[in-house]
Coordinates of C-alpha atoms and ligand atoms in Angstrom, one line a residue:
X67 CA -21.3 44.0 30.5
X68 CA -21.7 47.0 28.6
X69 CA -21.4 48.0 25.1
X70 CA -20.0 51.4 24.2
X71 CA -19.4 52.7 20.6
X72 CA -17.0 55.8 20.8
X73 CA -17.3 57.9 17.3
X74 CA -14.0 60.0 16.9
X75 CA -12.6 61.6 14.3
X76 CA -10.3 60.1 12.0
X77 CA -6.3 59.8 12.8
X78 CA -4.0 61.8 11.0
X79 CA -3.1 61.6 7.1
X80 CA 0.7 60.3 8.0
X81 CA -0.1 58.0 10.7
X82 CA -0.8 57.9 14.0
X83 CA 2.1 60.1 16.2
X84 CA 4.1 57.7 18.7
X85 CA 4.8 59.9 22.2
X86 CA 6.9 61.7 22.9
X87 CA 8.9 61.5 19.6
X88 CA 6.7 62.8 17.2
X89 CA 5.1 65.4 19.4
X90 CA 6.3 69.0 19.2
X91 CA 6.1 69.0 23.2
X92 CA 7.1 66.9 26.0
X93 CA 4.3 67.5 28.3
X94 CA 1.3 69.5 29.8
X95 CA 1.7 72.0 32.1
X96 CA 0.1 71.8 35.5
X97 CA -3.1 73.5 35.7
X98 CA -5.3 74.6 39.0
X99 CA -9.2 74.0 39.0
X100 CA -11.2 76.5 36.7
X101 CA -11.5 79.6 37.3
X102 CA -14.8 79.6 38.9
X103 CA -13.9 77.2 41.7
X104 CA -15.3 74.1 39.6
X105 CA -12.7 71.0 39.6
X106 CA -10.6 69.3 36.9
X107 CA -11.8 66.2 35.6
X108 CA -11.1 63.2 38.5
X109 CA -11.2 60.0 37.5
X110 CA -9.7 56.8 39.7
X111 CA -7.4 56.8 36.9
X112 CA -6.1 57.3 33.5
X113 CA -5.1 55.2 30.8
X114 CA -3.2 57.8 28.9
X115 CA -0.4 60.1 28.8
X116 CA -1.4 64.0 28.8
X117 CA -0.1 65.9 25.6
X118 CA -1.3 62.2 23.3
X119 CA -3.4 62.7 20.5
X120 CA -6.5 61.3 22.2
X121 CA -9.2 62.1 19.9
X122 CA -8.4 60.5 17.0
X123 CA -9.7 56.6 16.7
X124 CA -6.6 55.5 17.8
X125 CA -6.0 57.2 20.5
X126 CA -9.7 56.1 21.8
X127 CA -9.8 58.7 24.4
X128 CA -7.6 56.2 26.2
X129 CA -10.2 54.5 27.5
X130 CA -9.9 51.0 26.0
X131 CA -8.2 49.3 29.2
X132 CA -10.6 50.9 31.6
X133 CA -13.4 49.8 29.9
X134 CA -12.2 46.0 28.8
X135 CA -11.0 45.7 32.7
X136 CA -14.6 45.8 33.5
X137 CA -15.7 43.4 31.2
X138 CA -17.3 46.2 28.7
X139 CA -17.6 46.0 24.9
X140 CA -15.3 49.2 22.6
X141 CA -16.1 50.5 19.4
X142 CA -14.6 52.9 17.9
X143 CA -15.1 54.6 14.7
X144 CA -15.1 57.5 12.7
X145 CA -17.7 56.4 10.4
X146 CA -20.5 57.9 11.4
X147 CA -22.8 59.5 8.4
X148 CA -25.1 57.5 6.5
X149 CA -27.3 54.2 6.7
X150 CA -24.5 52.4 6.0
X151 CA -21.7 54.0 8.3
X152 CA -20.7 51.7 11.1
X153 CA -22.6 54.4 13.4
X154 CA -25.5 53.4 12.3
X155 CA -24.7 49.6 12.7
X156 CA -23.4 49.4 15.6
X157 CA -26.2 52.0 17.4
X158 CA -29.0 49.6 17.7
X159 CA -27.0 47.6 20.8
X160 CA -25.1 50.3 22.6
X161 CA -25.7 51.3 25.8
X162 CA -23.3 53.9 25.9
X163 CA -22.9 56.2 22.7
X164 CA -19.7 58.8 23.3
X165 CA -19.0 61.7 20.5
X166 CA -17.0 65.0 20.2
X167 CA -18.5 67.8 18.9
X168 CA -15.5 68.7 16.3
X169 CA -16.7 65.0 14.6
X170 CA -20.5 65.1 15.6
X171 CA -22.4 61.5 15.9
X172 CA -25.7 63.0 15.0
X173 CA -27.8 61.1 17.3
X174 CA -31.5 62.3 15.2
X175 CA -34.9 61.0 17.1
X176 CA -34.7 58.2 14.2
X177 CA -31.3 57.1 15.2
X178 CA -32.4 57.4 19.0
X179 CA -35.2 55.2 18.5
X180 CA -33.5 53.0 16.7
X181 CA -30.6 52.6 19.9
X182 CA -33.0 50.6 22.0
X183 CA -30.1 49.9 24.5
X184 CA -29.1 53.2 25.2
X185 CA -28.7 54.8 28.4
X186 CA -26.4 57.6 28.6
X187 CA -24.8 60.0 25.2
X188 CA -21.7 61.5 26.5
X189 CA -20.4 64.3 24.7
X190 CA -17.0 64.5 25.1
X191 CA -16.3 68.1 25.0
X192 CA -18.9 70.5 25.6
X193 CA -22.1 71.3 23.4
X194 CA -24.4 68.6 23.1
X195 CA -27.1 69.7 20.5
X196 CA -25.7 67.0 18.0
X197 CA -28.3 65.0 20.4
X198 CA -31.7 65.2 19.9
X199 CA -32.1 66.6 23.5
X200 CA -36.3 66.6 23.0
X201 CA -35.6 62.7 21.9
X202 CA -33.3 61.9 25.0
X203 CA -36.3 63.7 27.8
X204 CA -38.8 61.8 25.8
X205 CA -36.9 58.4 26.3
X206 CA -35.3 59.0 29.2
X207 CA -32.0 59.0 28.1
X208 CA -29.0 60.8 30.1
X209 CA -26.7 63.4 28.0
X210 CA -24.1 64.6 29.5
X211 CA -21.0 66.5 29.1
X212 CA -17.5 67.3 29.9
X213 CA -18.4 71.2 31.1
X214 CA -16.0 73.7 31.1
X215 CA -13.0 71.2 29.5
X216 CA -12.3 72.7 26.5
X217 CA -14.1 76.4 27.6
X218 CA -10.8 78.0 28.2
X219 CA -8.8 76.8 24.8
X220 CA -12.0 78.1 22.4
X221 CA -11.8 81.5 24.6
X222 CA -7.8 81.5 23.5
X223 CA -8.9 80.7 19.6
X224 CA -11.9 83.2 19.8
X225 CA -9.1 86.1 20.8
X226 CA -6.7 84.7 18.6
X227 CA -9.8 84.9 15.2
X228 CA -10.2 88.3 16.6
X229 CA -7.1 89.4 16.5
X230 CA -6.3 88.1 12.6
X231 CA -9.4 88.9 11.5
X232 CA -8.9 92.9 12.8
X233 CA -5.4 93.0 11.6
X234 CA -5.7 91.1 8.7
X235 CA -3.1 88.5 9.8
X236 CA -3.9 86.0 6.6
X237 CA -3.0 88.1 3.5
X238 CA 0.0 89.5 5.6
X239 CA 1.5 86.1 6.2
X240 CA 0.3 85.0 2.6
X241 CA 2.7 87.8 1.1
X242 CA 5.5 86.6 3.3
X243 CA 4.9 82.8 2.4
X244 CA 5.0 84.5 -1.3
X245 CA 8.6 86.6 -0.9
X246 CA 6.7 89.5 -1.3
X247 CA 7.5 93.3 0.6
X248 CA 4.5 95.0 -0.3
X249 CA 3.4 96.3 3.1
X250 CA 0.8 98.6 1.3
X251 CA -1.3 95.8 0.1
X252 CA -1.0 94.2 3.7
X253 CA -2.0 96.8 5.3
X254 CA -4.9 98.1 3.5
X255 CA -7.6 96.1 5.7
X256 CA -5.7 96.2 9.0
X257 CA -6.8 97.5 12.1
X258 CA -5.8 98.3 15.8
X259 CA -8.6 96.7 18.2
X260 CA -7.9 99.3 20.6
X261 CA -10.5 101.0 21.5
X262 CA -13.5 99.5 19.4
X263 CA -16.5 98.6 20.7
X264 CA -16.7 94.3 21.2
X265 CA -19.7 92.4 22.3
X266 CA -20.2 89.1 23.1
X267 CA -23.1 86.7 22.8
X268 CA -24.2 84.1 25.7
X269 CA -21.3 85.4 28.5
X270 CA -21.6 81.6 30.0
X271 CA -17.7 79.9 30.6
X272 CA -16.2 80.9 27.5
X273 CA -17.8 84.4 26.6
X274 CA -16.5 85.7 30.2
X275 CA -13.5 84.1 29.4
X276 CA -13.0 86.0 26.1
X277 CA -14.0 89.6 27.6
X278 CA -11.2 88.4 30.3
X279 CA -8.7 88.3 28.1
X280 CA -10.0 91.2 26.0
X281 CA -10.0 93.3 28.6
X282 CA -6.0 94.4 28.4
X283 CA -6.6 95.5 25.1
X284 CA -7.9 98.6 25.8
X285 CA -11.8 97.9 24.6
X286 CA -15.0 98.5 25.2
X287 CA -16.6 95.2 26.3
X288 CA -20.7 94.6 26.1
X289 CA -22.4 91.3 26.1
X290 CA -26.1 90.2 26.3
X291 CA -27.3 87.0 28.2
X292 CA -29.9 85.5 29.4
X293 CA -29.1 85.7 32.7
X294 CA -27.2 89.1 33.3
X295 CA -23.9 88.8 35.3
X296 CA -23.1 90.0 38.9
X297 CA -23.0 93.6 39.3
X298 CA -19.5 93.2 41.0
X299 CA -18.2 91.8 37.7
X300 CA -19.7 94.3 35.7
X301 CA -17.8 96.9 37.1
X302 CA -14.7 95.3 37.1
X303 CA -14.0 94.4 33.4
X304 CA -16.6 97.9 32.7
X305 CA -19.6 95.6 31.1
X306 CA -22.1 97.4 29.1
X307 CA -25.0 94.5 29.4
X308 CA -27.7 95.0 26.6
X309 CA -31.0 93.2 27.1
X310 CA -31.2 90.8 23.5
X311 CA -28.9 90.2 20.7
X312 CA -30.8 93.4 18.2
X313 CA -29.6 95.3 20.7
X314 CA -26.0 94.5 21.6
X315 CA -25.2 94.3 17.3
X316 CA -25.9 97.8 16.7
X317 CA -23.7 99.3 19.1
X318 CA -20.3 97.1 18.4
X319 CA -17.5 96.7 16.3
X320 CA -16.6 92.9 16.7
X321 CA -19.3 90.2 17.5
X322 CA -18.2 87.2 19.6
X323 CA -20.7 84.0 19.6
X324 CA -21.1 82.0 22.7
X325 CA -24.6 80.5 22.9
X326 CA -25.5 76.8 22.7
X327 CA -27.1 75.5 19.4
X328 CA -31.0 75.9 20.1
X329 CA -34.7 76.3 18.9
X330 CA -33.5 80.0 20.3
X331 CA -30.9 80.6 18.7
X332 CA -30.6 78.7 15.2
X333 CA -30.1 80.8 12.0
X334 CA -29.9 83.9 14.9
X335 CA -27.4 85.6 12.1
X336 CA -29.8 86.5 9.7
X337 CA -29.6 89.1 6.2
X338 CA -32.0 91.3 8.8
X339 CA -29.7 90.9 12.5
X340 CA -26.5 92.1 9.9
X341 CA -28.1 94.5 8.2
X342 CA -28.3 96.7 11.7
X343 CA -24.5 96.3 12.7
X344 CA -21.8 99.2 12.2
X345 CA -20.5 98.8 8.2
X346 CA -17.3 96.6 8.4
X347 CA -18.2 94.4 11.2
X348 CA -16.2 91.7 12.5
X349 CA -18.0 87.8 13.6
X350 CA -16.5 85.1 15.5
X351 CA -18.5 82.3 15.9
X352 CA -17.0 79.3 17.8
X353 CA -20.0 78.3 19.0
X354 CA -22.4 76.3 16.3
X355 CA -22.1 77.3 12.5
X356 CA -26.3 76.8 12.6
X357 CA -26.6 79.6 14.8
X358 CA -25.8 81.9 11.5
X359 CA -27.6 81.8 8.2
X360 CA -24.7 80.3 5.7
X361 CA -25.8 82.5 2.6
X362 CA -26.6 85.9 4.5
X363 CA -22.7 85.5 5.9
X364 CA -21.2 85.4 2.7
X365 CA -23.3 88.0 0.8
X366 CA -22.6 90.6 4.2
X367 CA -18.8 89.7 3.2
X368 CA -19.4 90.3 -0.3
X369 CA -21.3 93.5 0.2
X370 CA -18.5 94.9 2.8
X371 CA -21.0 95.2 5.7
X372 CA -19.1 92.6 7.0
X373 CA -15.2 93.0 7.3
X374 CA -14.4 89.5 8.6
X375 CA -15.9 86.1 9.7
X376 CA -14.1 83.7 11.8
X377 CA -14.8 80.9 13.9
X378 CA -14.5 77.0 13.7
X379 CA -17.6 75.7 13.7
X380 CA -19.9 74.4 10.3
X381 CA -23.0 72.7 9.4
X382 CA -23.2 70.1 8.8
X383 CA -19.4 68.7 10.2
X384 CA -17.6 67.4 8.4
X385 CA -18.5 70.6 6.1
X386 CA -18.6 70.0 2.4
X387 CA -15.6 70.6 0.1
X388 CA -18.0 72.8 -1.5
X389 CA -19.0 75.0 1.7
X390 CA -19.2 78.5 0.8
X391 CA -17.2 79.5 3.8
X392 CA -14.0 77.8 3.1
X393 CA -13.4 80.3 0.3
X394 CA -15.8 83.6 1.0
X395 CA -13.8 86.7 1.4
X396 CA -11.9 87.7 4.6
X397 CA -12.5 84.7 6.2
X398 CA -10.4 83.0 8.8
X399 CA -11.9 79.9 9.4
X400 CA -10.7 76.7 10.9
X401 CA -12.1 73.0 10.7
X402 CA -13.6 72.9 15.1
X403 CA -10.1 72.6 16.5
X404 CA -10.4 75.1 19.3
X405 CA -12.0 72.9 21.4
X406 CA -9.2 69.6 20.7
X407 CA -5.9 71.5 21.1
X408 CA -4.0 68.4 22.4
X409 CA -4.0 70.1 26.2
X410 CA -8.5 70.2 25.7
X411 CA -8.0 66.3 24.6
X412 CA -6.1 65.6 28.0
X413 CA -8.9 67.5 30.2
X414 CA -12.0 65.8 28.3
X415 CA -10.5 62.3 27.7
X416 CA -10.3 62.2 31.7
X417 CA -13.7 64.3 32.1
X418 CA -14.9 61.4 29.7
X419 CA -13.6 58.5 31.9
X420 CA -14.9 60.1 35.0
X421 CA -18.8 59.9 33.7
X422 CA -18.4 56.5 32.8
X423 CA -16.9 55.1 36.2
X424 CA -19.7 57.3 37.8
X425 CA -22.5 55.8 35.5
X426 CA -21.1 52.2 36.3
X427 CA -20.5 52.8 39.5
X428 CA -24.4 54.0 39.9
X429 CA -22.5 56.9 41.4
X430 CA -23.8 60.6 40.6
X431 CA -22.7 62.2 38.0
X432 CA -21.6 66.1 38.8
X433 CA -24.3 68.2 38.2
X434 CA -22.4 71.0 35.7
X435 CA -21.9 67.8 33.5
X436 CA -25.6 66.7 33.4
X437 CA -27.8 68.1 30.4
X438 CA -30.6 66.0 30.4
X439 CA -31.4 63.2 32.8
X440 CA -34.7 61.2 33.9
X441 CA -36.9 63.3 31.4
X442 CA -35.6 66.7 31.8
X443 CA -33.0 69.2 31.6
X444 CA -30.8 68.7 34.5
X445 CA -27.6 70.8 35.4
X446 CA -25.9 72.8 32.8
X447 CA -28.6 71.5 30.9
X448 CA -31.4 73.5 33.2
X449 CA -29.5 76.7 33.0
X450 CA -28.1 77.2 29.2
X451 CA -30.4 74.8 27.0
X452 CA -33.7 74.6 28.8
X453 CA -36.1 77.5 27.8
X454 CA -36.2 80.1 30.0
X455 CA -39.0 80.1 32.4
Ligands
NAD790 P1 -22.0 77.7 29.2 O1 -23.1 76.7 29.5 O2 -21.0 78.0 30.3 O3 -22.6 79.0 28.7 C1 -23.7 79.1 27.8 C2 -24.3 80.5 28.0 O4 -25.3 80.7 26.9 C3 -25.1 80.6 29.3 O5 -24.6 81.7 30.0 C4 -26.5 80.8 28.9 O6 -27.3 81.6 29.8 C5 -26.4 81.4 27.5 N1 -27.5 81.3 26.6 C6 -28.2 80.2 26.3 N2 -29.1 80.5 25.4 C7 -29.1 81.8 25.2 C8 -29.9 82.7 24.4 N3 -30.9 82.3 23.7 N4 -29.6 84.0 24.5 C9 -28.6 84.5 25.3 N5 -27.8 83.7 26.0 C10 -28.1 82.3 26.0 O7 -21.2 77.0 28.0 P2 -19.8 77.4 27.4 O8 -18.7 76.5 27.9 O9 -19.5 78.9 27.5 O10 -20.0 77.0 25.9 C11 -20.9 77.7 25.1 C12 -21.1 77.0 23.7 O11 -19.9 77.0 23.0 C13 -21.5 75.5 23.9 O12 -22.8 75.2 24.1 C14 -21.0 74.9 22.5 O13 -22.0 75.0 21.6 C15 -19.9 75.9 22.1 N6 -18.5 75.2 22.3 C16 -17.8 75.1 21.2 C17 -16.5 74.5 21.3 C18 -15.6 74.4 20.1 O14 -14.7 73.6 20.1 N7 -15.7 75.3 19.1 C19 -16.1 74.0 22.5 C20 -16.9 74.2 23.6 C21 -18.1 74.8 23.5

């Protein structure tokens, strides 16, 4: 028997939604595998009907009667910060630790020492650097994730920011809220994206995504990566690949963040990086809000040498009430829901219950979900957190 403490975010302020009566939809659509081959989540089975709010602690990523069917132990919680948060508590004895990124269980070395049970951190989602990944090799520890679940929904949020941040989409819908008709003031900050010049950081799952679904709109896409993309694909979306980040900022118009939170790439978004970009840039970053420097972002707002800043993601999360970024100019930001639309919840609750019948199973878990495993970086892991050798 295993014990498994599950940290989700809280349920909603008005209770928890019954399905399918308080649910704007009926269902999910049918989806094929991902776009690069890779399959959908495949569990024996789920617990849970697609379209259910799954994240929240009582929806438990539906995984309550798989788990007590096999004689296993469930916490859930959303308490997670502090010595005194049921996290904490409830750590020391788990063997299995699961947490979303949009309601991060910070598992510090400290805490990870402290979880002498512990076996396997799943993330479920995608991004796992709320685990001390150095920790986990040292203690041989498995972290894994659900790749690719929710890559697709934060490549649809990441063109949506982009297209209300160049338009100006939130003072224009403010005026209409207001009863307002003054199409002057609306338009005074609004833009066409045709034909600027965007360029995307990390162009892993979601970064191709987003230059995908740019592409119709009649810009000019560049991107840098550590690993530059087939020459094929190049040509076919008209990539302009720039060898570091220094590089790809001066020459754009709109900046899209795709990179993993590490040693690499924290506080990347410095006073100096935004300094060289094009007056009136635009930012996106759905990727980790520690991969920008807070203050530099809001005084490059302030000064006008930014034009926007969007994305969903914060440090710490949740963010303070105080956060400057809730209320700096022209931002659009949202609280890390790009990655938990109600369809993402469906693909990582079942990407979720697939690890764990592998890991009790003692069957192998998929490579592409694998980020660290018997001391080192293993799948995913190996190819977009491990230093580059
Ligand atoms: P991925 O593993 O497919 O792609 C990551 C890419 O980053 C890889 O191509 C890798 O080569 C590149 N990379 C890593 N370090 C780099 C560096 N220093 N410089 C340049 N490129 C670098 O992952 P993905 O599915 O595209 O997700 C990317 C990140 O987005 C995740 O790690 C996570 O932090 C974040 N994410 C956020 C949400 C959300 O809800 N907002 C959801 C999913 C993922």
């Amino acid at each position: 028997m295993a014990k498994v403490v599950l940290v989700l975010y809280p349920d909603p302020v008005n209770g928890f939604p019954e399905f399918p009566k308080d649910y704007a939809r009926d269902s999910l659509p049918e989806l094929p595998d991902y776009p690069n081959g890779q399959t959908l989540p495949n569990p024996k089975g789920i617990d849970f009907t697609p379209g259910a709010l799954l994240g929240s602690v009582t929806g438990e990523l539906g995984l309550r009667k798989y788990l007590e069917d096999n004689g296993h132990e469930l916490v859930v919680t959303s308490d997670k910060d502090g010595e005194n948060s049921v996290f904490e508590r409830e750590l020391v004895d788990a063997d299995v630790i699961i947490s979303q990124p949009f309601w991060p269980a910070y598992l510090t070395p400290e805490r990870l020492a402290k979880s002498k049970n512990l076996k396997i951190a799943v993330t479920a989602g995608i991004g796992s650097d709320h685990v001390d990944l150095d920790t986990a090799n040292e203690l041989g520890i498995t972290v894994a994730e659900v790749t690719y679940s929710n890559s697709l929904s934060v490549a649809e949020h990441t063109v949506m920011q982009v297209l209300v941040l160049v338009r100006d989409f939130v003072p224009q819908h403010q005026i209409a809220v207001d009863g307002g008709w003054n199409i002057a003031d609306a338009v005074e900050r609004s833009y066409d994206l045709e034909g600027m010049d965007v360029g995307v950081f990390a162009a892993g799952r979601i970064g191709r995504a987003v230059m995908e679904r740019l592409a119709p709109f009649g810009v000019h896409l560049h991107y840098t990566d550590r690993f530059r993309l087939p020459a094929e694909y190049e040509e076919k979306y008209n990539l302009v690949f720039h060898e570091n980040i220094e590089d790809l900022v001066k020459n754009i118009d709109v900046l899209t963040v795709h990179a993993p939170l590490t040693d690499e790439t924290s506080g990347l978004l410095d006073e100096q990086l935004l300094s060289t970009m094009r007056r009136g840039s635009y930012i996106v970053n759905p990727a980790r809000g520690a991969i920008a420097d807070r203050d530099a972002i809001v005084r490059a707002l302030e000064s006008g040498q930014l034009a926007g800043y969007a994305g969903d993601v914060w440090a710490p999360q949740p963010a303070p009430v105080d956060h400057p970024w809730r209320t700096m100019p022209h931002n659009a930001m949202t609280t890390h829901t790009s990655g938990t639309s109600l369809s993402a919840q469906a693909k990582y609750a079942a990407g979720t219950r697939e690890i764990l019948e592998c890991f009790f199973e003692g069957r192998e878990i998929r490579p592409e979900y694998l980020i660290v495993q018997g001391g080192n970086y293993a799948g995913t892991g190996a190819h977009s957190y491990a230093e580059k050798k």
